The first five atom37 places (N, CA, C, CB, O) and aatype in JSON, in Angstrom:
{
  "aatype": [12, 3, 7, 16, 11, 11, 0, 0, 13, 16, 7, 14, 19, 0, 19, 15, 19, 16, 3, 7, 16, 10, 0, 15, 19, 16, 19, 16, 7, 2, 3, 7, 15, 16, 10, 6, 7, 0, 10, 3, 6, 0, 7, 16, 16, 17, 16, 15, 0, 7, 2, 14, 13, 15, 7, 16, 16, 18, 16, 19, 19, 0, 5, 0, 0, 7, 0, 3, 14, 10, 16, 15, 16, 13, 16, 16, 11, 0, 14, 7, 0, 16, 13, 9, 7, 14, 13, 16, 14, 6, 0, 7, 15, 16, 14, 6, 0, 7, 15, 16, 15, 11, 0, 7, 1, 0, 10, 7],
  "atom_mask": [
    [1, 1, 1, 1, 1],
    [1, 1, 1, 1, 1],
    [1, 1, 1, 0, 1],
    [1, 1, 1, 1, 1],
    [1, 1, 1, 1, 1],
    [1, 1, 1, 1, 1],
    [1, 1, 1, 1, 1],
    [1, 1, 1, 1, 1],
    [1, 1, 1, 1, 1],
    [1, 1, 1, 1, 1],
    [1, 1, 1, 0, 1],
    [1, 1, 1, 1, 1],
    [1, 1, 1, 1, 1],
    [1, 1, 1, 1, 1],
    [1, 1, 1, 1, 1],
    [1, 1, 1, 1, 1],
    [1, 1, 1, 1, 1],
    [1, 1, 1, 1, 1],
    [1, 1, 1, 1, 1],
    [1, 1, 1, 0, 1],
    [1, 1, 1, 1, 1],
    [1, 1, 1, 1, 1],
    [1, 1, 1, 1, 1],
    [1, 1, 1, 1, 1],
    [1, 1, 1, 1, 1],
    [1, 1, 1, 1, 1],
    [1, 1, 1, 1, 1],
    [1, 1, 1, 1, 1],
    [1, 1, 1, 0, 1],
    [1, 1, 1, 1, 1],
    [1, 1, 1, 1, 1],
    [1, 1, 1, 0, 1],
    [1, 1, 1, 1, 1],
    [1, 1, 1, 1, 1],
    [1, 1, 1, 1, 1],
    [1, 1, 1, 1, 1],
    [1, 1, 1, 0, 1],
    [1, 1, 1, 1, 1],
    [1, 1, 1, 1, 1],
    [1, 1, 1, 1, 1],
    [1, 1, 1, 1, 1],
    [1, 1, 1, 1, 1],
    [1, 1, 1, 0, 1],
    [1, 1, 1, 1, 1],
    [1, 1, 1, 1, 1],
    [1, 1, 1, 1, 1],
    [1, 1, 1, 1, 1],
    [1, 1, 1, 1, 1],
    [1, 1, 1, 1, 1],
    [1, 1, 1, 0, 1],
    [1, 1, 1, 1, 1],
    [1, 1, 1, 1, 1],
    [1, 1, 1, 1, 1],
    [1, 1, 1, 1, 1],
    [1, 1, 1, 0, 1],
    [1, 1, 1, 1, 1],
    [1, 1, 1, 1, 1],
    [1, 1, 1, 1, 1],
    [1, 1, 1, 1, 1],
    [1, 1, 1, 1, 1],
    [1, 1, 1, 1, 1],
    [1, 1, 1, 1, 1],
    [1, 1, 1, 1, 1],
    [1, 1, 1, 1, 1],
    [1, 1, 1, 1, 1],
    [1, 1, 1, 0, 1],
    [1, 1, 1, 1, 1],
    [1, 1, 1, 1, 1],
    [1, 1, 1, 1, 1],
    [1, 1, 1, 1, 1],
    [1, 1, 1, 1, 1],
    [1, 1, 1, 1, 1],
    [1, 1, 1, 1, 1],
    [1, 1, 1, 1, 1],
    [1, 1, 1, 1, 1],
    [1, 1, 1, 1, 1],
    [1, 1, 1, 1, 1],
    [1, 1, 1, 1, 1],
    [1, 1, 1, 1, 1],
    [1, 1, 1, 0, 1],
    [1, 1, 1, 1, 1],
    [1, 1, 1, 1, 1],
    [1, 1, 1, 1, 1],
    [1, 1, 1, 1, 1],
    [1, 1, 1, 0, 1],
    [1, 1, 1, 1, 1],
    [1, 1, 1, 1, 1],
    [1, 1, 1, 1, 1],
    [1, 1, 1, 1, 1],
    [1, 1, 1, 1, 1],
    [1, 1, 1, 1, 1],
    [1, 1, 1, 0, 1],
    [1, 1, 1, 1, 1],
    [1, 1, 1, 1, 1],
    [1, 1, 1, 1, 1],
    [1, 1, 1, 1, 1],
    [1, 1, 1, 1, 1],
    [1, 1, 1, 0, 1],
    [1, 1, 1, 1, 1],
    [1, 1, 1, 1, 1],
    [1, 1, 1, 1, 1],
    [1, 1, 1, 1, 1],
    [1, 1, 1, 1, 1],
    [1, 1, 1, 0, 1],
    [1, 1, 1, 1, 1],
    [1, 1, 1, 1, 1],
    [1, 1, 1, 1, 1],
    [1, 1, 1, 0, 1]
  ],
  "atom_positions": [
    [[28.43, 8.68, -15.5], [29.52, 9.37, -14.84], [29.18, 9.61, -13.41], [29.85, 10.68, -15.54], [29.75, 10.51, -12.8]],
    [[28.29, 8.87, -12.85], [27.9, 9.05, -11.48], [29.11, 8.81, -10.48], [26.72, 8.09, -11.16], [29.69, 7.73, -10.48]],
    [[29.44, 9.72, -9.75], [30.53, 9.66, -8.73], [31.9, 9.84, -9.34], [0.0, 0.0, 0.0], [32.88, 9.63, -8.62]],
    [[32.07, 10.17, -10.51], [33.39, 10.53, -11.15], [33.97, 11.55, -10.34], [33.28, 11.01, -12.61], [33.35, 12.53, -9.93]],
    [[35.43, 11.28, -10.09], [35.99, 12.23, -9.14], [37.08, 13.22, -9.86], [36.66, 11.39, -7.93], [37.46, 14.27, -9.34]],
    [[37.54, 12.75, -11.13], [38.38, 13.55, -11.88], [38.02, 13.82, -13.23], [39.55, 13.03, -11.87], [38.8, 13.59, -14.15]],
    [[36.74, 14.38, -13.42], [36.17, 14.75, -14.75], [36.91, 16.04, -15.33], [34.56, 15.04, -14.61], [37.41, 16.95, -14.66]],
    [[36.89, 15.93, -16.68], [37.74, 17.09, -17.21], [36.91, 18.3, -17.04], [38.18, 16.92, -18.75], [35.69, 18.2, -16.93]],
    [[37.55, 19.48, -17.01], [36.84, 20.84, -16.92], [37.19, 21.64, -18.1], [37.23, 21.65, -15.62], [36.9, 22.83, -18.1]],
    [[37.83, 21.07, -19.19], [38.28, 21.99, -20.26], [37.24, 21.9, -21.45], [39.78, 21.62, -20.76], [37.55, 22.42, -22.52]],
    [[36.05, 21.28, -21.31], [35.12, 21.36, -22.28], [33.72, 21.35, -21.7], [0.0, 0.0, 0.0], [33.55, 21.25, -20.48]],
    [[32.72, 21.47, -22.55], [31.22, 21.51, -22.05], [30.97, 20.26, -21.41], [30.13, 21.72, -23.2], [31.7, 19.28, -21.53]],
    [[29.82, 20.31, -20.65], [29.12, 19.01, -20.12], [28.1, 18.69, -21.11], [28.42, 19.17, -18.64], [27.37, 19.53, -21.63]],
    [[28.09, 17.39, -21.36], [26.97, 16.88, -22.38], [26.17, 15.73, -21.65], [27.66, 16.27, -23.86], [26.78, 14.84, -21.06]],
    [[24.87, 15.77, -21.7], [24.0, 14.75, -21.25], [23.12, 14.36, -22.37], [23.22, 15.17, -20.06], [22.49, 15.18, -23.04]],
    [[23.09, 12.96, -22.57], [22.36, 12.37, -23.67], [21.45, 11.25, -23.3], [23.29, 11.89, -24.65], [21.65, 10.64, -22.25]],
    [[20.39, 10.91, -24.16], [19.63, 9.77, -24.03], [19.65, 9.06, -25.22], [18.35, 10.03, -23.65], [19.76, 9.69, -26.27]],
    [[19.55, 7.74, -25.23], [19.61, 6.88, -26.27], [18.17, 6.49, -26.79], [20.4, 5.71, -25.84], [17.92, 6.11, -27.94]],
    [[17.33, 6.64, -25.83], [15.9, 6.29, -26.24], [14.95, 7.39, -25.61], [15.46, 4.75, -25.71], [14.82, 7.64, -24.41]],
    [[14.29, 8.01, -26.68], [13.44, 9.07, -26.29], [14.13, 10.45, -26.41], [0.0, 0.0, 0.0], [15.07, 10.65, -27.18]],
    [[13.54, 11.44, -25.54], [14.09, 12.9, -25.64], [14.21, 13.25, -24.27], [13.15, 13.98, -26.46], [13.63, 12.65, -23.36]],
    [[15.03, 14.32, -24.1], [15.16, 15.01, -22.81], [14.1, 16.01, -22.56], [16.46, 15.67, -22.7], [13.81, 16.75, -23.5]],
    [[13.51, 16.13, -21.46], [12.51, 17.16, -21.1], [13.22, 18.27, -20.34], [11.34, 16.55, -20.24], [12.77, 19.41, -20.46]],
    [[14.34, 18.01, -19.52], [14.86, 18.88, -18.66], [16.28, 18.5, -18.21], [13.97, 19.01, -17.57], [16.52, 17.31, -17.98]],
    [[17.2, 19.4, -18.09], [18.58, 19.13, -17.57], [18.8, 20.27, -16.67], [19.73, 19.01, -18.71], [18.51, 21.43, -16.99]],
    [[19.36, 19.92, -15.43], [20.03, 21.11, -14.65], [21.44, 20.52, -14.19], [19.06, 21.62, -13.24], [21.63, 19.35, -13.88]],
    [[22.26, 21.37, -14.19], [23.67, 21.0, -13.67], [23.99, 22.08, -12.66], [24.85, 20.94, -14.88], [24.04, 23.25, -13.05]],
    [[24.2, 21.78, -11.42], [24.44, 22.66, -10.36], [25.75, 22.27, -9.53], [23.19, 22.67, -9.49], [25.99, 21.13, -9.14]],
    [[26.5, 23.28, -9.34], [27.86, 22.95, -8.65], [27.5, 23.24, -7.07], [0.0, 0.0, 0.0], [26.56, 23.92, -6.64]],
    [[28.52, 22.55, -6.34], [28.41, 22.65, -4.85], [28.71, 24.15, -4.52], [29.46, 21.61, -4.08], [28.54, 24.47, -3.34]],
    [[29.09, 25.0, -5.27], [29.37, 26.38, -4.91], [28.1, 27.17, -5.33], [30.72, 26.93, -5.62], [28.18, 28.4, -5.3]],
    [[27.1, 26.67, -5.68], [25.87, 27.21, -6.13], [25.72, 27.69, -7.44], [0.0, 0.0, 0.0], [24.65, 28.21, -7.75]],
    [[26.83, 27.57, -8.43], [26.77, 27.87, -9.68], [25.81, 26.91, -10.49], [28.1, 27.89, -10.14], [25.55, 25.77, -10.14]],
    [[25.35, 27.5, -11.57], [24.47, 26.65, -12.44], [25.07, 26.84, -13.77], [22.88, 27.05, -12.41], [25.39, 27.94, -14.21]],
    [[25.22, 25.56, -14.47], [25.78, 25.65, -15.94], [24.49, 25.81, -16.8], [26.69, 24.24, -16.43], [23.57, 25.01, -16.65]],
    [[24.41, 26.77, -17.63], [23.29, 27.04, -18.66], [23.64, 26.16, -19.92], [23.19, 28.69, -19.07], [24.81, 25.99, -20.26]],
    [[22.79, 25.72, -20.46], [22.84, 24.96, -21.67], [21.59, 24.9, -22.58], [0.0, 0.0, 0.0], [20.64, 25.66, -22.4]],
    [[21.64, 23.95, -23.57], [20.59, 23.86, -24.48], [20.54, 22.45, -25.1], [20.74, 24.91, -25.52], [21.54, 21.75, -25.21]],
    [[19.36, 22.11, -25.48], [19.13, 20.85, -26.14], [19.44, 20.98, -27.7], [17.64, 20.38, -25.88], [19.31, 22.05, -28.3]],
    [[19.85, 19.8, -28.27], [20.04, 19.86, -29.69], [18.62, 19.8, -30.32], [20.99, 18.69, -30.21], [17.61, 19.75, -29.62]],
    [[18.6, 19.81, -31.68], [17.35, 19.86, -32.37], [16.62, 18.67, -32.16], [17.51, 20.09, -33.77], [15.41, 18.76, -31.98]],
    [[17.26, 17.43, -32.15], [16.53, 16.24, -31.89], [16.06, 16.08, -30.47], [17.34, 15.12, -32.26], [15.24, 15.19, -30.21]],
    [[16.55, 16.94, -29.48], [16.15, 16.67, -28.13], [16.85, 15.58, -27.33], [0.0, 0.0, 0.0], [16.46, 15.33, -26.19]],
    [[17.86, 14.94, -27.89], [18.47, 13.97, -27.29], [19.76, 14.21, -26.5], [18.65, 13.13, -28.19], [20.22, 13.45, -25.65]],
    [[20.3, 15.42, -26.91], [21.52, 15.78, -26.15], [21.49, 17.17, -25.66], [22.75, 15.59, -26.97], [21.17, 18.04, -26.47]],
    [[21.79, 17.51, -24.42], [21.98, 18.8, -23.8], [23.47, 19.02, -23.59], [21.2, 18.91, -22.47], [24.23, 18.18, -23.1]],
    [[23.8, 20.21, -23.99], [25.27, 20.62, -23.89], [25.33, 22.03, -23.19], [25.99, 20.68, -25.4], [24.6, 22.96, -23.54]],
    [[26.25, 22.1, -22.17], [26.38, 23.28, -21.42], [26.98, 24.28, -22.36], [27.21, 23.09, -20.16], [27.76, 23.97, -23.25]],
    [[26.53, 25.6, -22.1], [27.01, 26.72, -22.77], [28.59, 27.05, -22.59], [26.17, 27.83, -22.31], [29.32, 27.56, -23.45]],
    [[28.93, 26.69, -21.39], [30.34, 26.96, -20.87], [30.95, 25.68, -20.22], [0.0, 0.0, 0.0], [30.27, 24.66, -20.06]],
    [[32.19, 25.76, -19.89], [32.85, 24.74, -19.29], [32.58, 24.68, -17.7], [34.31, 24.9, -19.63], [32.37, 25.75, -17.12]],
    [[32.58, 23.52, -17.01], [32.5, 23.54, -15.57], [33.67, 24.12, -15.0], [32.32, 22.23, -15.01], [34.69, 24.23, -15.68]],
    [[33.59, 24.57, -13.67], [34.87, 25.02, -12.99], [35.69, 23.87, -12.47], [34.57, 25.97, -11.82], [35.14, 22.81, -12.18]],
    [[36.91, 24.04, -12.34], [37.72, 23.04, -11.78], [37.53, 22.8, -10.37], [39.02, 23.32, -12.01], [37.17, 23.72, -9.64]],
    [[37.78, 21.54, -9.89], [37.77, 21.29, -8.44], [36.32, 21.44, -7.84], [0.0, 0.0, 0.0], [36.2, 21.72, -6.65]],
    [[35.26, 21.27, -8.62], [33.81, 21.45, -8.27], [33.06, 20.18, -8.33], [33.13, 22.44, -9.21], [33.32, 19.33, -9.19]],
    [[32.11, 20.0, -7.4], [31.3, 18.73, -7.54], [29.99, 19.33, -8.1], [31.07, 17.85, -6.07], [29.52, 20.4, -7.72]],
    [[29.48, 18.56, -9.02], [28.22, 19.01, -9.88], [27.21, 18.03, -9.62], [28.48, 19.09, -11.49], [27.55, 16.85, -9.58]],
    [[26.04, 18.35, -9.44], [24.85, 17.5, -9.42], [24.05, 17.71, -10.76], [23.93, 17.84, -8.15], [23.67, 18.81, -11.16]],
    [[23.85, 16.5, -11.42], [23.03, 16.64, -12.65], [21.71, 16.09, -12.37], [23.65, 15.92, -13.88], [21.64, 15.12, -11.62]],
    [[20.67, 16.6, -12.86], [19.29, 16.2, -12.57], [18.77, 16.28, -14.11], [18.43, 17.24, -11.39], [18.47, 17.39, -14.55]],
    [[18.66, 15.14, -14.91], [18.11, 14.82, -16.1], [16.76, 14.13, -16.08], [19.0, 14.08, -16.76], [16.56, 13.16, -15.36]],
    [[15.87, 14.64, -16.87], [14.62, 13.94, -17.09], [14.27, 13.76, -18.48], [13.54, 14.62, -16.46], [14.31, 14.7, -19.28]],
    [[13.93, 12.55, -18.83], [13.54, 12.25, -20.16], [11.95, 12.45, -20.32], [14.0, 10.78, -20.52], [11.22, 12.35, -19.33]],
    [[11.5, 12.69, -21.42], [10.05, 12.87, -21.51], [9.27, 11.68, -21.1], [9.66, 13.23, -22.87], [9.44, 10.57, -21.62]],
    [[8.37, 11.92, -20.12], [7.52, 10.7, -19.73], [8.3, 9.87, -18.63], [0.0, 0.0, 0.0], [7.89, 8.75, -18.33]],
    [[9.29, 10.35, -18.11], [9.99, 9.49, -17.16], [10.43, 10.32, -15.99], [11.2, 8.8, -17.81], [10.53, 11.55, -16.03]],
    [[10.7, 9.47, -14.82], [11.2, 10.26, -13.58], [12.46, 10.88, -13.84], [11.36, 9.39, -12.33], [13.19, 10.42, -14.72]],
    [[12.79, 11.91, -13.14], [14.21, 12.5, -13.23], [15.17, 11.52, -12.58], [14.32, 13.95, -12.49], [14.9, 10.74, -11.67]],
    [[16.37, 11.69, -13.21], [17.62, 10.89, -12.59], [18.72, 11.76, -12.27], [18.2, 9.8, -13.56], [19.07, 12.66, -13.04]],
    [[19.34, 11.5, -11.04], [20.28, 12.3, -10.42], [21.7, 11.55, -10.54], [19.83, 12.59, -8.94], [21.84, 10.36, -10.27]],
    [[22.66, 12.37, -10.94], [23.99, 11.9, -11.05], [25.04, 13.01, -10.6], [24.24, 11.44, -12.5], [24.78, 14.18, -10.86]],
    [[26.17, 12.69, -9.97], [27.22, 13.57, -9.56], [28.51, 13.26, -10.13], [27.33, 13.57, -8.17], [28.8, 12.12, -10.48]],
    [[29.33, 14.3, -10.25], [30.66, 14.29, -10.77], [31.52, 15.37, -10.18], [30.63, 14.42, -12.24], [30.98, 16.44, -9.91]],
    [[32.72, 15.21, -9.98], [33.7, 16.28, -9.52], [34.85, 16.48, -10.52], [34.32, 15.89, -8.1], [35.56, 15.56, -10.93]],
    [[34.96, 17.77, -10.86], [35.96, 17.97, -11.89], [37.31, 17.95, -11.23], [35.74, 19.3, -12.66], [37.34, 18.24, -10.03]],
    [[38.47, 17.64, -11.86], [39.79, 17.72, -11.31], [40.21, 18.9, -11.13], [40.68, 17.14, -11.98], [39.84, 19.8, -11.88]],
    [[41.12, 19.14, -10.04], [41.84, 20.45, -9.87], [42.95, 20.55, -10.88], [42.44, 20.59, -8.42], [43.57, 19.55, -11.24]],
    [[43.2, 21.7, -11.32], [44.43, 21.88, -12.21], [45.66, 21.71, -11.31], [44.46, 23.34, -12.95], [45.78, 22.25, -10.21]],
    [[46.64, 20.84, -11.93], [47.8, 20.6, -11.31], [48.82, 21.59, -11.74], [0.0, 0.0, 0.0], [48.73, 22.11, -12.85]],
    [[49.79, 21.87, -10.91], [50.88, 22.68, -11.26], [50.54, 24.02, -11.99], [51.76, 21.88, -12.09], [51.2, 24.47, -12.93]],
    [[49.4, 24.63, -11.45], [48.98, 25.86, -12.08], [49.93, 27.02, -11.53], [47.4, 26.14, -11.77], [50.11, 27.11, -10.31]],
    [[50.5, 27.83, -12.37], [51.35, 28.99, -11.87], [50.63, 30.08, -12.17], [52.73, 29.12, -12.45], [50.18, 30.25, -13.31]],
    [[50.42, 31.01, -11.08], [49.82, 32.29, -11.18], [50.69, 33.28, -10.48], [48.43, 32.29, -10.61], [50.88, 33.22, -9.27]],
    [[51.25, 34.22, -11.29], [52.22, 35.18, -10.64], [53.25, 35.75, -11.75], [0.0, 0.0, 0.0], [53.27, 35.34, -12.92]],
    [[53.97, 36.6, -11.29], [55.1, 37.07, -12.17], [56.13, 36.1, -12.53], [55.78, 38.15, -11.55], [56.44, 35.25, -11.7]],
    [[56.72, 36.12, -13.69], [57.79, 35.3, -14.11], [58.82, 36.0, -14.94], [57.29, 34.19, -14.83], [58.47, 36.51, -16.0]],
    [[59.98, 36.06, -14.58], [61.03, 36.7, -15.33], [61.94, 35.45, -16.09], [61.97, 37.68, -14.23], [62.57, 34.67, -15.37]],
    [[61.97, 35.32, -17.39], [62.82, 34.26, -18.08], [64.24, 34.48, -17.62], [62.72, 34.34, -19.7], [64.59, 35.49, -17.02]],
    [[65.1, 33.4, -17.98], [66.37, 33.56, -17.79], [66.95, 34.18, -18.86], [66.95, 32.45, -17.5], [66.41, 34.06, -19.96]],
    [[68.07, 34.9, -18.74], [68.82, 35.79, -19.66], [69.07, 35.04, -20.86], [70.13, 36.32, -19.08], [69.69, 33.99, -20.76]],
    [[68.64, 35.48, -22.08], [68.9, 34.83, -23.24], [67.87, 33.76, -23.65], [0.0, 0.0, 0.0], [67.97, 33.28, -24.78]],
    [[66.91, 33.34, -22.84], [65.89, 32.36, -23.08], [64.56, 32.77, -23.57], [65.69, 31.7, -21.95], [64.11, 33.83, -23.15]],
    [[63.94, 32.14, -24.31], [62.62, 32.3, -24.89], [61.5, 31.4, -24.47], [62.73, 32.19, -26.24], [61.14, 30.51, -25.25]],
    [[60.87, 31.57, -23.21], [59.95, 30.45, -22.87], [58.72, 30.41, -23.7], [59.55, 30.54, -21.44], [58.22, 31.43, -24.19]],
    [[58.24, 29.19, -23.87], [57.04, 28.88, -24.58], [56.02, 28.17, -23.72], [57.35, 28.07, -25.78], [56.38, 27.45, -22.79]],
    [[54.68, 28.37, -24.06], [53.75, 27.53, -23.16], [54.02, 26.12, -23.18], [52.32, 27.68, -23.53], [54.2, 25.49, -24.22]],
    [[54.06, 25.63, -21.97], [54.27, 24.18, -21.85], [55.71, 23.83, -21.64], [0.0, 0.0, 0.0], [55.99, 22.67, -21.33]],
    [[56.71, 24.81, -21.79], [58.09, 24.46, -21.44], [58.39, 24.47, -19.94], [59.01, 25.39, -22.12], [57.63, 24.93, -19.09]],
    [[59.5, 23.96, -19.73], [59.96, 24.01, -18.25], [61.19, 24.76, -18.11], [60.19, 22.61, -17.66], [62.02, 24.87, -19.01]],
    [[61.31, 25.35, -16.8], [62.58, 26.06, -16.48], [63.66, 25.03, -16.18], [62.39, 27.03, -15.25], [63.4, 23.83, -16.15]],
    [[64.87, 25.52, -15.96], [65.96, 24.59, -15.52], [65.53, 23.97, -14.12], [67.41, 25.39, -15.41], [65.9, 22.85, -13.79]],
    [[64.84, 24.65, -13.44], [64.41, 24.2, -12.06], [63.26, 23.13, -12.18], [63.9, 25.48, -11.18], [62.83, 22.57, -11.16]],
    [[62.77, 22.86, -13.41], [61.78, 21.86, -13.59], [60.41, 22.44, -13.47], [0.0, 0.0, 0.0], [59.48, 21.67, -13.69]],
    [[60.14, 23.66, -13.15], [58.86, 24.2, -13.06], [58.26, 24.53, -14.41], [58.9, 25.37, -12.22], [58.95, 24.99, -15.32]],
    [[56.9, 24.27, -14.56], [56.13, 24.53, -15.7], [56.11, 26.01, -16.0], [54.76, 24.0, -15.51], [56.02, 26.84, -15.09]],
    [[56.18, 26.33, -17.24], [56.09, 27.73, -17.73], [54.9, 27.96, -18.51], [57.26, 28.11, -18.55], [54.38, 27.0, -19.1]],
    [[54.38, 29.15, -18.59], [53.28, 29.33, -19.53], [52.1, 29.31, -18.93], [0.0, 0.0, 0.0], [51.07, 29.45, -19.59]]
  ]
}
């Protein structure tokens, strides 16, 4: 995923090895945030406890047991057409998440 510019931010980050086990994983955002996470029982996959933030560049440093650390970066995509603010539905309408208004604006 090195250099990915539009990674999803709607699920946890996972780092895996196919040969051996992971000794350590750190995932740090350009804003200074760190994603906490844990290894699975086999020690082959690390999964973050939470989702990454949108529009953030992350640096992943992963080290397999007995190997040098490897560094990779990715940037999460920014949410498009996010609406934050009050909204009054049109008279007689019942807006639902994902619906659009007559003006074509996303609702919900």
